[in-house]
Coordinates of C-alpha atoms in Angstrom, one line a residue:
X21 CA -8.9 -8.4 -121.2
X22 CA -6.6 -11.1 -122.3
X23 CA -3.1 -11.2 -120.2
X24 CA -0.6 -10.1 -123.2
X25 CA 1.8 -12.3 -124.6
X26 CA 4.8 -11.4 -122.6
X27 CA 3.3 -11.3 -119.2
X28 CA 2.0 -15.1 -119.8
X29 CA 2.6 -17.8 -117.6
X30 CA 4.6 -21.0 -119.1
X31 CA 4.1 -24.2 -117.2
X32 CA 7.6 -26.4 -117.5
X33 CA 7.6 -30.2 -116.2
X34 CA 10.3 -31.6 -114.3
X35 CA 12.1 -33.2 -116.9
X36 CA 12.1 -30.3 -119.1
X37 CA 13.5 -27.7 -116.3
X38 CA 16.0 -30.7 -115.4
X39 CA 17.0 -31.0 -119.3
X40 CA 17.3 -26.9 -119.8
X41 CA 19.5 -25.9 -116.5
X42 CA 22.2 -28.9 -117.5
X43 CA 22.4 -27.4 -121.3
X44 CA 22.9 -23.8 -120.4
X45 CA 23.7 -21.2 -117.8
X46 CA 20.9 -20.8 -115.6
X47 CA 20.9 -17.0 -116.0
X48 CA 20.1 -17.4 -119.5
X49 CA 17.4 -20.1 -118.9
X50 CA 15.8 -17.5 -116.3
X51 CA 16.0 -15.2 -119.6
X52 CA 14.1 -17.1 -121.2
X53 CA 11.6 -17.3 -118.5
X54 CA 11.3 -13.5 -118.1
X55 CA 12.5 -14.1 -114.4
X56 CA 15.9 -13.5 -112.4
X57 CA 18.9 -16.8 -111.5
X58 CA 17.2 -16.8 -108.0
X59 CA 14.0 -16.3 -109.1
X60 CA 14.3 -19.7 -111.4
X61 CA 16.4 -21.6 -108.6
X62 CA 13.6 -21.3 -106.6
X63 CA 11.3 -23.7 -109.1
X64 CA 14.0 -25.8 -109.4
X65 CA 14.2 -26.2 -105.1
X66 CA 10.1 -26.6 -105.4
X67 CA 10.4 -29.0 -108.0
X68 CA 13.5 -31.0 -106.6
X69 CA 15.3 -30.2 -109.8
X70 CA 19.1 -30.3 -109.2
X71 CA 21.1 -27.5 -111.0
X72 CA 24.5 -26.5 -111.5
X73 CA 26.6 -25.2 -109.1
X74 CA 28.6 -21.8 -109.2
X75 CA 31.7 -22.4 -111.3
X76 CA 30.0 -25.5 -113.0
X77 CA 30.0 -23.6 -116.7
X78 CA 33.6 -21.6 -116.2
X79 CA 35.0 -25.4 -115.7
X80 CA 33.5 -26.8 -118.0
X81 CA 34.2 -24.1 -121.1
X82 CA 37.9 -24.6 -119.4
X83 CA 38.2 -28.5 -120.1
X84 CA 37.9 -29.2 -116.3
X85 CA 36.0 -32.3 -115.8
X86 CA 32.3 -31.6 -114.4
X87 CA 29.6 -33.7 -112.3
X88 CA 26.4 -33.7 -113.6
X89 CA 23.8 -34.4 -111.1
X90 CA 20.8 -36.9 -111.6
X91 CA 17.3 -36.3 -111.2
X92 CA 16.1 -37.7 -108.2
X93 CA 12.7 -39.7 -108.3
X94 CA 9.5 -37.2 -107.9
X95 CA 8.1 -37.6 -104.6
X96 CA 4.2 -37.6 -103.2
X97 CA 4.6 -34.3 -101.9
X98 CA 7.1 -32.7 -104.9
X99 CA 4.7 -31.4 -107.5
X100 CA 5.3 -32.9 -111.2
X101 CA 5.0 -29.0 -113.1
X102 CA 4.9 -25.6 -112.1
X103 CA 4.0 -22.4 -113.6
X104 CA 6.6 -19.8 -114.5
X105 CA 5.2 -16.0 -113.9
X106 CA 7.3 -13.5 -116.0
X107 CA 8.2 -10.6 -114.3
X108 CA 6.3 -7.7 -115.3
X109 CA 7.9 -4.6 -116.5
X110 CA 8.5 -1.8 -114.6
X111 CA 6.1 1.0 -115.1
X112 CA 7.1 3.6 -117.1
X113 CA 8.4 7.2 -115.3
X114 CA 5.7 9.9 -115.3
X115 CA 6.5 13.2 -116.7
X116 CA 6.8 14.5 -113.2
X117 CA 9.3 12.0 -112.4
X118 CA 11.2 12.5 -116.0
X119 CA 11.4 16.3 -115.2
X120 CA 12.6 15.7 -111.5
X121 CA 15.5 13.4 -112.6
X122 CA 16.5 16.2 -115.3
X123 CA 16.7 18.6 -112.6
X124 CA 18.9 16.3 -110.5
X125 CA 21.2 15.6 -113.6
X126 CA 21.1 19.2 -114.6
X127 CA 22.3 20.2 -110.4
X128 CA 25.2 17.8 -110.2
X129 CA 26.3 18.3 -114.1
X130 CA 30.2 19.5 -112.5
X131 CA 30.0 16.8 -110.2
X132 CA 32.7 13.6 -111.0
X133 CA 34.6 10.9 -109.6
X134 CA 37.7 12.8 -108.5
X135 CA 41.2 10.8 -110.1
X136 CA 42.9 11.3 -106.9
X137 CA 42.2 11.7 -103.4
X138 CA 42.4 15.1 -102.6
X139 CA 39.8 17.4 -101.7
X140 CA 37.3 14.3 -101.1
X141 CA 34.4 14.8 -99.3
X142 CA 34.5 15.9 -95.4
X143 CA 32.6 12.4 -94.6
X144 CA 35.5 9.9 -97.0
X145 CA 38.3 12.5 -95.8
X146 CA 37.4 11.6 -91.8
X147 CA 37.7 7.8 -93.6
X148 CA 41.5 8.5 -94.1
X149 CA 41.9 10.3 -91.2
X150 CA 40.6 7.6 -89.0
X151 CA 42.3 4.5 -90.7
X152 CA 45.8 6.3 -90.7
X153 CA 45.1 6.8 -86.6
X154 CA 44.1 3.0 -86.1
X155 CA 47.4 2.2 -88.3
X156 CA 49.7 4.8 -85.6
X157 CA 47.2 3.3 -82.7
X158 CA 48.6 -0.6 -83.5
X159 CA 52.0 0.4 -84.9
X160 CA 52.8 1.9 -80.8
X161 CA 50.4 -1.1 -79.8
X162 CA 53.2 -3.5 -81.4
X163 CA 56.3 -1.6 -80.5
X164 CA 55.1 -1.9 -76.7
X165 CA 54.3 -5.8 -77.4
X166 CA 58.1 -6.1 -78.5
X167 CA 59.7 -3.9 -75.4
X168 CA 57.5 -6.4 -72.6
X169 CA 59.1 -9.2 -75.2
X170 CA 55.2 -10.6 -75.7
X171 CA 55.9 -13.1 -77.9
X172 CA 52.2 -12.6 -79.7
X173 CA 51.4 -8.6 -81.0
X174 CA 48.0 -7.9 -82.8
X175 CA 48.9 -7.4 -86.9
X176 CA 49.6 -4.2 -88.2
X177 CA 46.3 -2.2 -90.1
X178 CA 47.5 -2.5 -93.9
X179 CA 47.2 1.0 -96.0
X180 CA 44.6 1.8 -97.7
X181 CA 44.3 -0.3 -101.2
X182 CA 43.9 1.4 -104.6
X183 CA 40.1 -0.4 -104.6
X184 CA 39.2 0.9 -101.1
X185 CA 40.7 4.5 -102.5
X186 CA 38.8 4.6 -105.9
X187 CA 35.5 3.3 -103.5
X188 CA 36.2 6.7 -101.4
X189 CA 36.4 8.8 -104.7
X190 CA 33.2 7.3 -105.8
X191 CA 31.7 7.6 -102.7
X192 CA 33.0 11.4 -102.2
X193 CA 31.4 11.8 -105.7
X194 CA 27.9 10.5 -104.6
X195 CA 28.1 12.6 -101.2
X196 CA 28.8 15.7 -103.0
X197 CA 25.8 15.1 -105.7
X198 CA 23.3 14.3 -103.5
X199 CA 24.0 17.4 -101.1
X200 CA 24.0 19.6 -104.5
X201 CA 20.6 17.6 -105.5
X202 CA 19.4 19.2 -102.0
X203 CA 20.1 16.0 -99.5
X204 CA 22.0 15.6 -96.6
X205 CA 23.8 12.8 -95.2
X206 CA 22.8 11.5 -92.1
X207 CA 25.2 7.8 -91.3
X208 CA 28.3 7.7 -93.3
X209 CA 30.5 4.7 -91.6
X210 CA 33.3 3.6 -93.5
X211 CA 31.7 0.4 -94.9
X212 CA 29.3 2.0 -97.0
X213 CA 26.0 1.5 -95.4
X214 CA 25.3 5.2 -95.6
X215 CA 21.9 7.1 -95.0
X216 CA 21.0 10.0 -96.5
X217 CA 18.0 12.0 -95.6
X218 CA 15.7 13.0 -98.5
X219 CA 12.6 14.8 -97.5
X220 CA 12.8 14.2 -94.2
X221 CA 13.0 10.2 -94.7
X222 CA 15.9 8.2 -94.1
X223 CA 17.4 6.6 -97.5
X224 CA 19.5 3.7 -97.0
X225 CA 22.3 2.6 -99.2
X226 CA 25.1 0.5 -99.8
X227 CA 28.4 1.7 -101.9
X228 CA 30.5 -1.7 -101.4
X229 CA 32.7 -3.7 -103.7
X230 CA 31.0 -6.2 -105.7
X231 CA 32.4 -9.6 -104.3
X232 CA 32.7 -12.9 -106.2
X233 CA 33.7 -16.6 -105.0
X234 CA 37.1 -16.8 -104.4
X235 CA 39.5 -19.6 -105.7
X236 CA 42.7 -17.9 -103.8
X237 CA 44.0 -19.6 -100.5
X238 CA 42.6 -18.1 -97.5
X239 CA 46.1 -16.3 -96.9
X240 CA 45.4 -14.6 -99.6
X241 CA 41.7 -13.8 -99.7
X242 CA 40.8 -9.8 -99.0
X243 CA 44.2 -8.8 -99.6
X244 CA 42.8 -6.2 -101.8
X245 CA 41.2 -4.2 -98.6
X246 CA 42.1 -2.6 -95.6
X247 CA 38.4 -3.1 -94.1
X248 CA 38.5 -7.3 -94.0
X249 CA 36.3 -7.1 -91.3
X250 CA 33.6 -5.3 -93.5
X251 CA 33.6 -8.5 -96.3
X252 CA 32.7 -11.9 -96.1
X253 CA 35.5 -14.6 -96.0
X254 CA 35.8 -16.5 -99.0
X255 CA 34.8 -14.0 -101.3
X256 CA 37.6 -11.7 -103.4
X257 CA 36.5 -8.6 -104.5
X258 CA 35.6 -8.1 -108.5
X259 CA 36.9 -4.9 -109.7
X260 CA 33.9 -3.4 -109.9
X261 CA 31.4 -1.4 -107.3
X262 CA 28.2 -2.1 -106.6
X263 CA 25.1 1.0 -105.6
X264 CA 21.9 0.1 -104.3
X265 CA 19.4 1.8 -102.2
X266 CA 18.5 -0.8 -99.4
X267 CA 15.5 1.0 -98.4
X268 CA 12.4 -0.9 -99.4
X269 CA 10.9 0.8 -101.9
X270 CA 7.3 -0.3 -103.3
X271 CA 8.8 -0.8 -106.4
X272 CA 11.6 -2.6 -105.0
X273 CA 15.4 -1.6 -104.2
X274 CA 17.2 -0.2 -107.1
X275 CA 20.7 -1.8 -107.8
X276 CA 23.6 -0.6 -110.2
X277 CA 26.3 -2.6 -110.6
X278 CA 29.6 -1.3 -112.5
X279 CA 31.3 -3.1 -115.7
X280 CA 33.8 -2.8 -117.8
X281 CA 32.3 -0.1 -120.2
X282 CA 30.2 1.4 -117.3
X283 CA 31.4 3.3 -114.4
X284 CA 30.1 4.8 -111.4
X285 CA 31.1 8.3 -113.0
X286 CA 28.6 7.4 -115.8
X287 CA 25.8 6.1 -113.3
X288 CA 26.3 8.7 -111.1
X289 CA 23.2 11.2 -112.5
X290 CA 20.6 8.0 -112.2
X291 CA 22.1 6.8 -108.9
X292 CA 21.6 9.9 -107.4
X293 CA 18.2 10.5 -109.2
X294 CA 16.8 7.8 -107.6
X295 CA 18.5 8.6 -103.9
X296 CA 16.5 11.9 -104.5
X297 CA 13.4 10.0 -105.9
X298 CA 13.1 8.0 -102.9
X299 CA 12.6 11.0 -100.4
X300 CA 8.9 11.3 -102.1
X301 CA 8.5 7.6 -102.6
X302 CA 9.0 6.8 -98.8
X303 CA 6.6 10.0 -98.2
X304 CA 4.0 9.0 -100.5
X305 CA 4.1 5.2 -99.0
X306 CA 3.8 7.0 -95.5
X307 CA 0.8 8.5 -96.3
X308 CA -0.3 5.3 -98.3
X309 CA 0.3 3.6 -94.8
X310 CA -1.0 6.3 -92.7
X311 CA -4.1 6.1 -94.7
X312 CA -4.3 2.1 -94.5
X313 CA -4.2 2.3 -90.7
X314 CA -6.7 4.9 -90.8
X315 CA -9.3 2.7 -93.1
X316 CA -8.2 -0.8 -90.7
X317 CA -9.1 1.8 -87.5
X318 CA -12.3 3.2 -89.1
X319 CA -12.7 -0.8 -89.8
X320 CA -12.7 -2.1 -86.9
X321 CA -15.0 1.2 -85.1
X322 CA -17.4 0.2 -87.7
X323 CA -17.3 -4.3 -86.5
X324 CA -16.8 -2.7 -82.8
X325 CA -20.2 -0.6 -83.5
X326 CA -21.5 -3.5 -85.4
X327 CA -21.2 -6.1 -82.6
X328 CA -22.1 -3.2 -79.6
X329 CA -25.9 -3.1 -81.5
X330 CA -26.0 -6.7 -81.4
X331 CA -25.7 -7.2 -78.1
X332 CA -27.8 -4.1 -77.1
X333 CA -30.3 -5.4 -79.7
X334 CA -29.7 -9.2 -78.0
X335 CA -30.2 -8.0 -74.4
X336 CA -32.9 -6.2 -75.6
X337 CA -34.5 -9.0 -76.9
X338 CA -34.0 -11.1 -74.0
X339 CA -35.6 -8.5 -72.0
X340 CA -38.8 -8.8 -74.2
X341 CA -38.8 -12.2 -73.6
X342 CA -38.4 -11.9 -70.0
X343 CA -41.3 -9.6 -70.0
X344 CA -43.4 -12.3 -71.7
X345 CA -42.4 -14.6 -69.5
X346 CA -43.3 -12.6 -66.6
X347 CA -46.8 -11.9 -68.0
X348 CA -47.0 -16.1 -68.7
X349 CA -46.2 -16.7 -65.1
X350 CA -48.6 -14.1 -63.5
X351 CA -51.5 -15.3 -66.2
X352 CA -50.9 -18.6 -64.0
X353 CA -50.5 -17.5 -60.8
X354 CA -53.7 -15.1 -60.8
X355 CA -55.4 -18.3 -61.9
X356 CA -54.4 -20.2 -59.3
X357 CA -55.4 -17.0 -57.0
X358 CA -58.7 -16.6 -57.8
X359 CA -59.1 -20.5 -57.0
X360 CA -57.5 -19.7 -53.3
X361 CA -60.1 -17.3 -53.2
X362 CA -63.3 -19.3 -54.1
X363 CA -61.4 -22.0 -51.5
X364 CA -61.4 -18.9 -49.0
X365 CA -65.1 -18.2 -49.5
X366 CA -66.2 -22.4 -48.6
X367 CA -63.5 -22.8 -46.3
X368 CA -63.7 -19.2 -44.0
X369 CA -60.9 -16.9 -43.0
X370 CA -58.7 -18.3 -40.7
X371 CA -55.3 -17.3 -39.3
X372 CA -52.2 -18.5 -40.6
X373 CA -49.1 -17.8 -38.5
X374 CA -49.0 -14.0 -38.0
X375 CA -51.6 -13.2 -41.3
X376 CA -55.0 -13.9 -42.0
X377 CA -55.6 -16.2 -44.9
X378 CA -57.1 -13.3 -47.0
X379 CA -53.7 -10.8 -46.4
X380 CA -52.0 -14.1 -47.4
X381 CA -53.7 -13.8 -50.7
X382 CA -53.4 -10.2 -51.3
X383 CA -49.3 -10.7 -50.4
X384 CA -49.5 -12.8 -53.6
X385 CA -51.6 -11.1 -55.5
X386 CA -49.4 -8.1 -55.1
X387 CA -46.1 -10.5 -55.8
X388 CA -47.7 -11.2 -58.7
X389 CA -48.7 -8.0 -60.4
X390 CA -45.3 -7.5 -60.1
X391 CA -45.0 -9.6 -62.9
X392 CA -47.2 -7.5 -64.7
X393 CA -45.4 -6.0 -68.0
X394 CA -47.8 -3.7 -68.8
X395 CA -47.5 -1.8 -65.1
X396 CA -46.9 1.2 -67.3
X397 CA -48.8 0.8 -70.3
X398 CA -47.0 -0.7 -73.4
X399 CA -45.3 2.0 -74.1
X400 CA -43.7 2.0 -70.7
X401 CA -43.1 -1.4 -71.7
X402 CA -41.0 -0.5 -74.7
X403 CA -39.6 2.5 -73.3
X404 CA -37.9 0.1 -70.3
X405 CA -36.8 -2.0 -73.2
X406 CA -35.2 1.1 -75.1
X407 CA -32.9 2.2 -72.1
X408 CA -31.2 -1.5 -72.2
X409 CA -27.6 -0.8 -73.0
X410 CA -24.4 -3.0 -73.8
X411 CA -23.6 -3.0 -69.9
X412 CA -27.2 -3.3 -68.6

């Protein structure tokens, strides 16, 4: 069946990456592409394609003066082309799934992001409650520093700021929907890395702030939070919040990411779908697991069982050839017998340290038949044979 149209690879030179990524914004070269920004600055590292760096577009569209880096000379081990792979589409939602997500949406239809912070959930409320504590905590913490007259005090906690509040109200908002949805929450620490448990299986998500590069000095970097310690230095907080479930999912983690015409009041009945969905996604991929281990197990019984007949059927073999080996050898010794006896018939009896020469032949004879693979018939033989095992 021929691959359709948008699902087709498009091979791109070196040159003609390096001449696309310098005339526009890489996010809409990726478009182009059918793949994400990280997804296309990863040809350009594999290709040793230089692209522009964060902020390159904003200060250029301002006036600010830009570098423009070369491209390099391709090396032996750089390859000169590489193929692009659109991403494909994400399968449609069953019926099953379609009806599950309309029961959800239909469950937490009175459910919204509150407009002030009372009667937040029991989880965001203990938020509050704690962060006022830790502010009382340092305040006494300081006001003992200045009595001993230490000239150094650990900084006062700031109060809460009106993005950390409206982050609580949206989270609040979430905690309530997916307990209505028929979920229960499990972690909830103040950061936002919350689990709920759906189905029995823990769903992991973040409800953070959506942080971007920051051009503010670092006095003033993550002023607009009482948590610092929950962000990354260097980056300021964008005004908007960003959901995702950090579960791995098979088909991948979803992510929803607030804007100015969207809020998390809007997303809320799909955010919280898909927190319910994953309770019998994780199940199903336990079972796909479970089922996976079973078929590597029943696997490697069947190679075990495999190799244990091979060796049986080796020694066994090696026990055939033993026999005819045996049987070889006595062919030769009996031989060389019945010549010791003709010898014995010229020569006389005589005595030969504590036997007669005769009993010295029948001694050998008997050592001999001993030899003899067919002591019990051929079946005996094969029967012997048979009863070899692995450990014989």
């Amino acid at each position: 069946m021929e691959e359709p149209m948008h699902l087709r690879a498009r091979r791109i030179t070196r040159e003609e990456l390096y001449q696309l990524v310098w005339d526009k914004p890489m996010i809409r070269v990726a478009e182009e592409f059918g793949i994400t920004g990280n997804g296309l600055a990863k040809v350009c590292d594999r290709l040793d394609v230089p692209y522009p760096p964060r902020g390159h577009w904003a200060k250029k569209e301002a006036g600010k003066p830009v570098v423009t880096l070369k491209l390099p000379p391709r090396r032996d081990e750089i390859p000169s082309a590489a193929d692009i792979h659109p991403t494909p589409p994400k399968p449609a939602c069953s019926p099953a799934e379609e009806q599950a997500a309309a029961a959800v949406a239909d469950r937490i239809r009175d459910v919204v992001v509150p407009e002030s912070s009372d009667n937040l959930h029991p989880r965001v409320q203990a938020w509050i409650v704690s962060h006022k504590k830790r502010q009382k905590e340092r305040e006494q913490e300081n006001n003992r520093s200045r009595r001993r007259e230490i000239n150094w005090a650990p900084p006062l906690i700031p109060d809460l700021t009106e993005r950390d509040l409206y982050r609580f109200r949206a989270t609040s908002a979430i905690f309530y929907a997916v307990e209505k949805a028929g979920g229960t929450i499990e972690k909830s620490p103040a950061s936002g890395k919350v689990t709920f448990l759906i189905d029995g299986h823990q769903v992991e998500c973040s409800i953070v702030e959506k942080l971007m590069q920051s051009l503010k000095q670092w006095q003033e970097q993550r002023k607009w939070t009482a948590f610092p310690e929950y962000c990354k230095s260097g980056l300021d907080s964008s005004g908007f919040l960003r959901i995702s479930i950090t579960t791995y999912l098979k088909d991948g983690r979803p992510e929803w990411v607030e804007s100015q015409k969207i809020k998390i009041g809007q997303l809320l009945p799909t955010i919280v779908s898909a927190i319910m969905a994953a309770g019998p996604t994780l199940k199903e991929m336990k079972r796909e697991h479970e089922e996976q281990q079973k078929r590597h197990r029943e696997a490697e019984e069947r190679r075990y069982e495999a190799r244990r007949l091979r060796e049986i059927d080796e020694k066994r073999w090696n026990k055939f050839r033993e026999y005819v080996a045996n049987w070889e050898e006595r062919e030769r010794l009996m031989a060389f017998l019945t010549e010791v006896e003709g010898r014995l018939a010229t020569e006389g009896d005589v005595t030969i340290s504590d036997r007669t020469l005769r009993e010295w032949i029948e001694w050998a004879k008997a050592k001999a038949e001993a030899l003899n693979p067919f002591g019990a018939g051929a079946a005996g033989m094969f029967q012997t044979i048979a009863r070899v095992t692995q450990w014989s």
